[in-house]
PDB file of C-alpha atoms in Angstrom:
ATOM      1  CA  MET A1237      23.495  43.953   3.568  1.00 35.00           C
ATOM      2  CA  ALA A1238      25.905  42.939   2.094  1.00 36.00           C
ATOM      3  CA  ASN A1239      29.065  42.115   3.991  1.00 33.00           C
ATOM      4  CA  THR A1240      32.531  43.620   2.951  1.00 36.00           C
ATOM      5  CA  SER A1241      36.418  43.138   3.432  1.00 33.00           C
ATOM      6  CA  VAL A1242      36.706  47.046   3.567  1.00 35.00           C
ATOM      7  CA  ALA A1243      36.238  48.347   7.504  1.00 36.00           C
ATOM      8  CA  ASP A1244      33.142  51.339   7.603  1.00 51.00           C
ATOM      9  CA  SER A1245      35.395  54.039   7.945  1.00 62.00           C
ATOM     10  CA  SER A1246      36.112  53.964   4.092  1.00 79.00           C
ATOM     11  CA  PRO A1247      34.704  56.790   2.150  1.00 93.00           C
ATOM     12  CA  ALA A1248      31.102  55.600   1.408  1.00 96.00           C
ATOM     13  CA  ILE A1249      32.173  56.310  -2.695  1.00 97.00           C
ATOM     14  CA  ILE A1250      35.247  57.126  -3.966  1.00 97.00           C
ATOM     15  CA  CYS A1251      35.293  59.368  -7.414  1.00 96.00           C
ATOM     16  CA  GLY A1252      38.249  59.858  -9.381  1.00 96.00           C
ATOM     17  CA  ASN A1253      39.162  61.636 -12.638  1.00 96.00           C
ATOM     18  CA  LEU A1254      35.308  60.215 -13.150  1.00 97.00           C
ATOM     19  CA  GLN A1255      34.380  60.034 -17.107  1.00 96.00           C
ATOM     20  CA  LYS A1256      31.380  60.514 -18.572  1.00 97.00           C
ATOM     21  CA  ARG A1257      30.578  60.457 -22.823  1.00 95.00           C
ATOM     22  CA  PHE A1258      27.581  59.001 -25.388  1.00 94.00           C
ATOM     23  CA  GLY A1259      28.874  59.080 -28.737  1.00 93.00           C
ATOM     24  CA  GLU A1260      30.140  61.855 -28.845  1.00 92.00           C
ATOM     25  CA  LEU A1261      29.010  63.947 -26.081  1.00 94.00           C
ATOM     26  CA  GLU A1262      31.279  64.167 -23.165  1.00 95.00           C
ATOM     27  CA  VAL A1263      28.831  64.119 -19.896  1.00 96.00           C
ATOM     28  CA  LEU A1264      31.337  64.256 -17.005  1.00 97.00           C
ATOM     29  CA  ARG A1265      35.342  64.930 -17.966  1.00 96.00           C
ATOM     30  CA  GLY A1266      36.857  63.993 -14.280  1.00 96.00           C
ATOM     31  CA  ILE A1267      35.464  64.312 -11.574  1.00 96.00           C
ATOM     32  CA  ASP A1268      37.252  63.889  -8.004  1.00 95.00           C
ATOM     33  CA  CYS A1269      35.897  63.310  -4.973  1.00 93.00           C
ATOM     34  CA  GLN A1270      34.948  61.319  -2.177  1.00 95.00           C
ATOM     35  CA  ILE A1271      31.948  61.294  -0.142  1.00 96.00           C
ATOM     36  CA  HIS A1272      31.708  59.637   3.315  1.00 95.00           C
ATOM     37  CA  ARG A1273      29.768  57.322   5.405  1.00 95.00           C
ATOM     38  CA  GLY A1274      26.902  59.885   7.579  1.00 94.00           C
ATOM     39  CA  GLU A1275      27.947  62.605   4.480  1.00 95.00           C
ATOM     40  CA  VAL A1276      24.695  64.249   3.406  1.00 95.00           C
ATOM     41  CA  VAL A1277      26.354  65.737  -0.037  1.00 97.00           C
ATOM     42  CA  ALA A1278      24.253  68.308  -2.003  1.00 96.00           C
ATOM     43  CA  ILE A1279      24.807  68.397  -6.268  1.00 97.00           C
ATOM     44  CA  ILE A1280      24.177  71.804  -7.385  1.00 96.00           C
ATOM     45  CA  GLY A1281      24.011  72.771 -10.754  1.00 94.00           C
ATOM     46  CA  SER A1282      22.629  74.132 -14.145  1.00 92.00           C
ATOM     47  CA  SER A1283      20.494  72.111 -15.755  1.00 89.00           C
ATOM     48  CA  GLY A1284      22.943  69.867 -18.525  1.00 89.00           C
ATOM     49  CA  CYS A1285      26.010  70.012 -16.059  1.00 93.00           C
ATOM     50  CA  GLY A1286      25.695  66.055 -15.631  1.00 94.00           C
ATOM     51  CA  LYS A1287      24.192  65.745 -12.145  1.00 95.00           C
ATOM     52  CA  SER A1288      21.759  63.586 -12.697  1.00 94.00           C
ATOM     53  CA  THR A1289      24.436  61.224 -15.418  1.00 96.00           C
ATOM     54  CA  LEU A1290      26.655  61.853 -11.474  1.00 96.00           C
ATOM     55  CA  LEU A1291      24.243  60.270 -10.278  1.00 96.00           C
ATOM     56  CA  ARG A1292      22.681  57.476 -12.329  1.00 95.00           C
ATOM     57  CA  CYS A1293      26.549  56.576 -12.230  1.00 96.00           C
ATOM     58  CA  PHE A1294      26.692  55.358  -8.761  1.00 96.00           C
ATOM     59  CA  ASN A1295      24.373  53.538  -9.143  1.00 93.00           C
ATOM     60  CA  ARG A1296      25.142  51.586 -12.335  1.00 94.00           C
ATOM     61  CA  LEU A1297      22.230  52.227 -13.856  1.00 94.00           C
ATOM     62  CA  GLU A1298      24.668  54.057 -16.168  1.00 94.00           C
ATOM     63  CA  SER A1299      28.454  52.548 -16.881  1.00 94.00           C
ATOM     64  CA  VAL A1300      31.511  54.517 -16.270  1.00 95.00           C
ATOM     65  CA  SER A1301      33.066  55.336 -19.622  1.00 95.00           C
ATOM     66  CA  GLY A1302      36.657  56.239 -17.386  1.00 95.00           C
ATOM     67  CA  GLY A1303      37.943  56.560 -14.844  1.00 96.00           C
ATOM     68  CA  GLN A1304      37.469  55.837 -11.194  1.00 96.00           C
ATOM     69  CA  LEU A1305      34.780  54.899  -9.298  1.00 97.00           C
ATOM     70  CA  ILE A1306      34.056  52.953  -6.314  1.00 96.00           C
ATOM     71  CA  VAL A1307      30.453  52.835  -4.441  1.00 96.00           C
ATOM     72  CA  ASN A1308      30.509  51.367  -1.558  1.00 94.00           C
ATOM     73  CA  ASN A1309      33.022  49.246  -1.823  1.00 93.00           C
ATOM     74  CA  ILE A1310      32.314  47.598  -4.987  1.00 94.00           C
ATOM     75  CA  ASP A1311      34.395  49.172  -8.387  1.00 95.00           C
ATOM     76  CA  LEU A1312      31.648  50.149 -10.675  1.00 95.00           C
ATOM     77  CA  SER A1313      35.589  50.834 -12.796  1.00 92.00           C
ATOM     78  CA  LYS A1314      34.439  47.233 -15.161  1.00 86.00           C
ATOM     79  CA  THR A1315      33.309  47.097 -17.943  1.00 83.00           C
ATOM     80  CA  LYS A1316      31.143  44.207 -16.862  1.00 88.00           C
ATOM     81  CA  LEU A1317      30.158  43.253 -12.643  1.00 89.00           C
ATOM     82  CA  SER A1318      28.863  40.265 -11.441  1.00 91.00           C
ATOM     83  CA  ARG A1319      25.747  39.311 -10.331  1.00 89.00           C
ATOM     84  CA  ARG A1320      26.408  38.660  -6.982  1.00 90.00           C
ATOM     85  CA  ASP A1321      27.850  42.522  -6.712  1.00 92.00           C
ATOM     86  CA  LEU A1322      24.668  43.751  -8.998  1.00 89.00           C
ATOM     87  CA  LEU A1323      22.475  42.750  -6.284  1.00 87.00           C
ATOM     88  CA  ALA A1324      24.842  43.943  -3.583  1.00 90.00           C
ATOM     89  CA  LEU A1325      24.591  47.000  -5.541  1.00 92.00           C
ATOM     90  CA  ARG A1326      21.547  47.563  -5.658  1.00 87.00           C
ATOM     91  CA  ALA A1327      20.293  47.036  -2.940  1.00 88.00           C
ATOM     92  CA  ASN A1328      22.506  48.702   0.068  1.00 93.00           C
ATOM     93  CA  VAL A1329      22.135  52.218  -2.350  1.00 95.00           C
ATOM     94  CA  GLY A1330      18.267  53.261  -2.948  1.00 94.00           C
ATOM     95  CA  MET A1331      17.281  55.631  -5.840  1.00 94.00           C
ATOM     96  CA  VAL A1332      14.520  57.891  -5.282  1.00 94.00           C
ATOM     97  CA  PHE A1333      13.619  59.476  -8.905  1.00 90.00           C
ATOM     98  CA  GLN A1334      12.158  62.746  -9.828  1.00 86.00           C
ATOM     99  CA  GLN A1335       8.651  60.751 -10.723  1.00 86.00           C
ATOM    100  CA  PHE A1336       8.089  58.126  -8.526  1.00 87.00           C
ATOM    101  CA  ASN A1337       8.329  55.734 -10.758  1.00 89.00           C
ATOM    102  CA  LEU A1338       5.236  53.897  -8.410  1.00 94.00           C
ATOM    103  CA  PHE A1339       3.164  50.613 -10.442  1.00 95.00           C
ATOM    104  CA  PRO A1340      -0.521  52.664 -10.476  1.00 95.00           C
ATOM    105  CA  HIS A1341      -1.912  48.726 -10.494  1.00 96.00           C
ATOM    106  CA  LEU A1342      -0.063  47.795  -7.140  1.00 96.00           C
ATOM    107  CA  SER A1343      -0.792  49.309  -3.929  1.00 97.00           C
ATOM    108  CA  VAL A1344       0.701  51.368  -1.604  1.00 97.00           C
ATOM    109  CA  LEU A1345       1.908  47.899   0.645  1.00 97.00           C
ATOM    110  CA  ASP A1346       2.352  46.513  -2.460  1.00 97.00           C
ATOM    111  CA  ASN A1347       4.625  48.604  -4.075  1.00 96.00           C
ATOM    112  CA  LEU A1348       6.998  48.482  -2.054  1.00 96.00           C
ATOM    113  CA  CYS A1349       7.157  44.793  -0.682  1.00 96.00           C
ATOM    114  CA  LEU A1350       7.987  43.957  -4.114  1.00 94.00           C
ATOM    115  CA  ALA A1351      12.210  44.545  -4.597  1.00 92.00           C
ATOM    116  CA  PRO A1352      12.587  42.507  -0.837  1.00 93.00           C
ATOM    117  CA  GLN A1353      10.673  40.156  -2.106  1.00 93.00           C
ATOM    118  CA  LYS A1354      12.519  39.704  -5.187  1.00 89.00           C
ATOM    119  CA  VAL A1355      15.592  41.212  -4.588  1.00 85.00           C
ATOM    120  CA  LEU A1356      16.029  40.020  -0.946  1.00 87.00           C
ATOM    121  CA  GLU A1357      13.972  36.708  -1.232  1.00 90.00           C
ATOM    122  CA  GLN A1358      12.066  38.221   2.432  1.00 92.00           C
ATOM    123  CA  SER A1359       9.093  36.125   2.644  1.00 95.00           C
ATOM    124  CA  LYS A1360       5.462  37.699   2.562  1.00 94.00           C
ATOM    125  CA  GLU A1361       5.192  38.723   6.257  1.00 95.00           C
ATOM    126  CA  GLU A1362       8.506  39.892   6.472  1.00 96.00           C
ATOM    127  CA  SER A1363       8.971  42.416   2.997  1.00 96.00           C
ATOM    128  CA  ARG A1364       4.422  43.113   4.320  1.00 96.00           C
ATOM    129  CA  GLU A1365       6.063  43.988   8.385  1.00 96.00           C
ATOM    130  CA  THR A1366       8.666  45.619   7.387  1.00 96.00           C
ATOM    131  CA  ALA A1367       6.862  47.515   4.883  1.00 96.00           C
ATOM    132  CA  ARG A1368       4.685  49.290   7.183  1.00 96.00           C
ATOM    133  CA  PHE A1369       7.560  49.975   9.665  1.00 96.00           C
ATOM    134  CA  TYR A1370       8.437  52.320   6.820  1.00 96.00           C
ATOM    135  CA  LEU A1371       5.439  54.384   6.143  1.00 96.00           C
ATOM    136  CA  ASN A1372       4.487  54.751   9.203  1.00 95.00           C
ATOM    137  CA  LYS A1373       7.972  56.307   9.070  1.00 93.00           C
ATOM    138  CA  VAL A1374       7.218  58.601   6.667  1.00 95.00           C
ATOM    139  CA  GLY A1375       3.555  59.234   7.459  1.00 94.00           C
ATOM    140  CA  LEU A1376       1.605  57.221   5.503  1.00 95.00           C
ATOM    141  CA  GLY A1377       0.535  54.126   7.154  1.00 95.00           C
ATOM    142  CA  ALA A1378      -2.548  55.451   6.517  1.00 96.00           C
ATOM    143  CA  LYS A1379      -1.975  54.086   3.131  1.00 96.00           C
ATOM    144  CA  ALA A1380      -1.228  50.758   2.780  1.00 97.00           C
ATOM    145  CA  ASP A1381      -4.261  50.040   0.313  1.00 97.00           C
ATOM    146  CA  ALA A1382      -4.800  52.824  -1.486  1.00 97.00           C
ATOM    147  CA  TYR A1383      -2.924  53.034  -4.527  1.00 97.00           C
ATOM    148  CA  PRO A1384      -0.681  55.225  -6.115  1.00 96.00           C
ATOM    149  CA  ASP A1385      -3.156  57.452  -7.982  1.00 95.00           C
ATOM    150  CA  GLN A1386      -5.307  57.796  -3.932  1.00 97.00           C
ATOM    151  CA  LEU A1387      -2.279  60.380  -3.659  1.00 95.00           C
ATOM    152  CA  SER A1388      -1.391  63.221  -3.510  1.00 94.00           C
ATOM    153  CA  GLY A1389       2.198  63.360  -5.049  1.00 93.00           C
ATOM    154  CA  GLY A1390       4.451  64.665  -1.576  1.00 93.00           C
ATOM    155  CA  GLN A1391       2.559  61.291  -0.720  1.00 95.00           C
ATOM    156  CA  LYS A1392       3.945  59.269  -4.050  1.00 94.00           C
ATOM    157  CA  GLN A1393       7.182  60.805  -2.865  1.00 94.00           C
ATOM    158  CA  ARG A1394       7.165  60.057   0.555  1.00 95.00           C
ATOM    159  CA  VAL A1395       5.457  56.531  -1.135  1.00 96.00           C
ATOM    160  CA  ALA A1396       9.641  56.233  -2.973  1.00 95.00           C
ATOM    161  CA  ILE A1397      10.837  57.405  -0.020  1.00 95.00           C
ATOM    162  CA  ALA A1398       9.483  54.306   1.545  1.00 96.00           C
ATOM    163  CA  ARG A1399      10.217  52.107  -0.431  1.00 95.00           C
ATOM    164  CA  ALA A1400      13.535  52.343  -1.241  1.00 95.00           C
ATOM    165  CA  LEU A1401      14.559  52.920   1.858  1.00 95.00           C
ATOM    166  CA  CYS A1402      12.801  49.075   2.542  1.00 95.00           C
ATOM    167  CA  MET A1403      16.446  47.449   1.060  1.00 93.00           C
ATOM    168  CA  LYS A1404      17.554  49.041   3.963  1.00 93.00           C
ATOM    169  CA  PRO A1405      20.469  50.847   2.075  1.00 95.00           C
ATOM    170  CA  GLU A1406      23.928  52.069   3.581  1.00 95.00           C
ATOM    171  CA  ILE A1407      23.305  55.021   0.649  1.00 96.00           C
ATOM    172  CA  MET A1408      20.433  57.269  -0.115  1.00 97.00           C
ATOM    173  CA  LEU A1409      20.793  59.180  -3.661  1.00 97.00           C
ATOM    174  CA  PHE A1410      17.920  61.475  -4.658  1.00 96.00           C
ATOM    175  CA  ASP A1411      17.548  63.279  -8.382  1.00 94.00           C
ATOM    176  CA  GLU A1412      15.496  67.177  -7.723  1.00 91.00           C
ATOM    177  CA  PRO A1413      12.905  64.918  -5.019  1.00 91.00           C
ATOM    178  CA  THR A1414      10.817  68.012  -4.963  1.00 89.00           C
ATOM    179  CA  SER A1415      11.429  68.928  -8.938  1.00 86.00           C
ATOM    180  CA  ALA A1416       8.018  67.526  -9.841  1.00 83.00           C
ATOM    181  CA  LEU A1417       5.705  68.975  -6.481  1.00 87.00           C
ATOM    182  CA  ASP A1418       4.033  71.588  -6.207  1.00 87.00           C
ATOM    183  CA  PRO A1419       5.093  74.620  -3.854  1.00 84.00           C
ATOM    184  CA  GLU A1420       2.769  73.328  -0.828  1.00 84.00           C
ATOM    185  CA  LEU A1421       3.800  69.744  -0.893  1.00 87.00           C
ATOM    186  CA  VAL A1422       8.025  70.606  -1.656  1.00 89.00           C
ATOM    187  CA  GLY A1423       8.904  70.613   2.426  1.00 90.00           C
ATOM    188  CA  GLU A1424       6.655  67.846   3.234  1.00 90.00           C
ATOM    189  CA  VAL A1425       9.025  65.491   1.097  1.00 92.00           C
ATOM    190  CA  LEU A1426      11.676  67.895   2.832  1.00 92.00           C
ATOM    191  CA  GLN A1427      11.085  66.634   6.522  1.00 91.00           C
ATOM    192  CA  VAL A1428      11.908  63.091   5.619  1.00 93.00           C
ATOM    193  CA  MET A1429      14.887  63.361   4.154  1.00 94.00           C
ATOM    194  CA  GLN A1430      16.538  65.921   6.697  1.00 92.00           C
ATOM    195  CA  GLN A1431      14.759  62.663   9.324  1.00 93.00           C
ATOM    196  CA  LEU A1432      16.733  60.211   7.309  1.00 94.00           C
ATOM    197  CA  ALA A1433      19.804  62.572   7.978  1.00 93.00           C
ATOM    198  CA  LYS A1434      18.978  63.250  11.201  1.00 93.00           C
ATOM    199  CA  GLU A1435      19.558  59.689  11.353  1.00 93.00           C
ATOM    200  CA  GLY A1436      23.188  59.362   9.488  1.00 93.00           C
ATOM    201  CA  MET A1437      22.900  57.806   5.702  1.00 95.00           C
ATOM    202  CA  THR A1438      24.702  58.286   4.211  1.00 96.00           C
ATOM    203  CA  MET A1439      22.248  60.532   1.127  1.00 97.00           C
ATOM    204  CA  VAL A1440      23.568  62.317  -2.473  1.00 97.00           C
ATOM    205  CA  VAL A1441      21.014  65.176  -3.061  1.00 96.00           C
ATOM    206  CA  VAL A1442      20.965  66.419  -6.146  1.00 96.00           C
ATOM    207  CA  THR A1443      18.592  69.159  -6.238  1.00 93.00           C
ATOM    208  CA  HIS A1444      17.675  73.254  -6.114  1.00 89.00           C
ATOM    209  CA  GLU A1445      16.685  73.600  -3.303  1.00 89.00           C
ATOM    210  CA  MET A1446      18.691  76.208  -2.179  1.00 90.00           C
ATOM    211  CA  GLN A1447      17.461  75.493   1.408  1.00 87.00           C
ATOM    212  CA  PHE A1448      17.308  72.403   2.336  1.00 89.00           C
ATOM    213  CA  ALA A1449      21.030  72.402   0.529  1.00 92.00           C
ATOM    214  CA  ARG A1450      22.270  75.261   3.487  1.00 90.00           C
ATOM    215  CA  GLU A1451      20.423  73.995   6.312  1.00 89.00           C
ATOM    216  CA  VAL A1452      20.510  70.183   6.300  1.00 91.00           C
ATOM    217  CA  ALA A1453      23.928  68.903   3.436  1.00 94.00           C
ATOM    218  CA  SER A1454      27.266  68.486   5.335  1.00 94.00           C
ATOM    219  CA  ARG A1455      28.404  69.510   2.001  1.00 96.00           C
ATOM    220  CA  VAL A1456      27.656  71.431  -1.606  1.00 96.00           C
ATOM    221  CA  VAL A1457      29.275  70.212  -3.991  1.00 97.00           C
ATOM    222  CA  PHE A1458      29.136  72.762  -7.285  1.00 96.00           C
ATOM    223  CA  LEU A1459      28.941  70.924 -10.874  1.00 96.00           C
ATOM    224  CA  ASN A1460      29.688  72.793 -14.486  1.00 95.00           C
ATOM    225  CA  GLN A1461      29.936  71.279 -17.463  1.00 93.00           C
ATOM    226  CA  GLY A1462      31.257  67.922 -15.832  1.00 95.00           C
ATOM    227  CA  GLN A1463      33.447  69.464 -14.236  1.00 95.00           C
ATOM    228  CA  VAL A1464      33.581  70.026 -10.367  1.00 96.00           C
ATOM    229  CA  GLU A1465      34.330  73.837  -9.859  1.00 95.00           C
ATOM    230  CA  GLU A1466      33.663  74.208  -6.530  1.00 95.00           C
ATOM    231  CA  GLN A1467      32.835  72.571  -3.453  1.00 95.00           C
ATOM    232  CA  GLY A1468      32.527  72.939   0.695  1.00 94.00           C
ATOM    233  CA  ASN A1469      30.791  73.734   3.880  1.00 94.00           C
ATOM    234  CA  PRO A1470      27.018  74.502   3.251  1.00 95.00           C
ATOM    235  CA  ARG A1471      27.005  77.900   4.361  1.00 91.00           C
ATOM    236  CA  GLU A1472      29.661  79.200   2.978  1.00 92.00           C
ATOM    237  CA  ILE A1473      29.429  77.751  -0.763  1.00 92.00           C
ATOM    238  CA  LEU A1474      25.973  79.199  -1.030  1.00 92.00           C
ATOM    239  CA  MET A1475      26.591  82.202   1.085  1.00 91.00           C
ATOM    240  CA  ASN A1476      30.507  83.221  -0.664  1.00 93.00           C
ATOM    241  CA  PRO A1477      31.022  81.533  -3.162  1.00 93.00           C
ATOM    242  CA  GLN A1478      34.050  82.062  -5.082  1.00 92.00           C
ATOM    243  CA  SER A1479      33.930  81.485  -8.873  1.00 92.00           C
ATOM    244  CA  GLU A1480      32.390  83.181 -11.041  1.00 93.00           C
ATOM    245  CA  ARG A1481      30.199  80.385 -12.223  1.00 94.00           C
ATOM    246  CA  LEU A1482      28.899  79.702  -8.831  1.00 94.00           C
ATOM    247  CA  GLN A1483      27.489  83.688  -8.317  1.00 94.00           C
ATOM    248  CA  GLY A1484      25.755  83.776 -11.454  1.00 93.00           C
ATOM    249  CA  PHE A1485      24.224  80.469 -11.510  1.00 93.00           C
ATOM    250  CA  LEU A1486      23.012  81.205  -7.244  1.00 92.00           C
ATOM    251  CA  SER A1487      22.313  84.517  -8.489  1.00 90.00           C
ATOM    252  CA  ARG A1488      20.189  82.803 -11.528  1.00 87.00           C
ATOM    253  CA  ILE A1489      18.465  80.428  -8.501  1.00 82.00           C
ATOM    254  CA  SER A1490      17.737  83.693  -6.950  1.00 71.00           C
ATOM    255  CA  SER A1491      15.777  85.628  -9.077  1.00 60.00           C
ATOM    256  CA  THR A1492      13.459  82.762 -10.408  1.00 53.00           C
ATOM    257  CA  LEU A1493      12.517  82.345  -7.091  1.00 48.00           C
ATOM    258  CA  GLY A1494      12.025  85.418  -6.732  1.00 44.00           C
TER     259      GLY A1494
END
């Protein structure tokens, strides 16, 4: 992991009036929030409210248009990042996407070993040892030699989580990690995430899984039209929402779940 000059007690992520535009479209309209180390923050909101864009800004898949963004002591508000800062960001901030993004022509083990060898310059032996450790951690040690098309959706997503963990990140970002899964496979992925939370991993999770947000998150942030509408303790936010927009969102979620 990258060494930093700032104490570990500093927030993992700092957003100050964070803005993101795509041409004339203003997607993030002044996000103010901090995410502290060891927190599990669930970001909720309707489609198009800016959740995924915010998450992609956190690991520089999208550059910011204005305001302040500091992630793991790296200032992402800059127009250009040094190669050193970008590599440190990639090494210390893991991301799990809706789609699993596994290389179909590589075995599960080789999928996990690729980034540590290329980015961290680990030896083949070291990367394989690390990969097997994290495969066992997500309950898929027996699938090391399998290929992605031989796995269920839930297994693929657990492999994707293990792949991110192989970089030994300090922060994990999850962009609706269960949205592409059949309902019966959701639990096995959430169980892995719950274990990571218990171990103190700093996590930011864009999700529609309200039960996960209520039981695992330390804080819920509700985005509406590119701004933080409401945030706080998960049980208070989800059981007693103050804003009409959050009340309406939770009502729609409940009716969808039947």
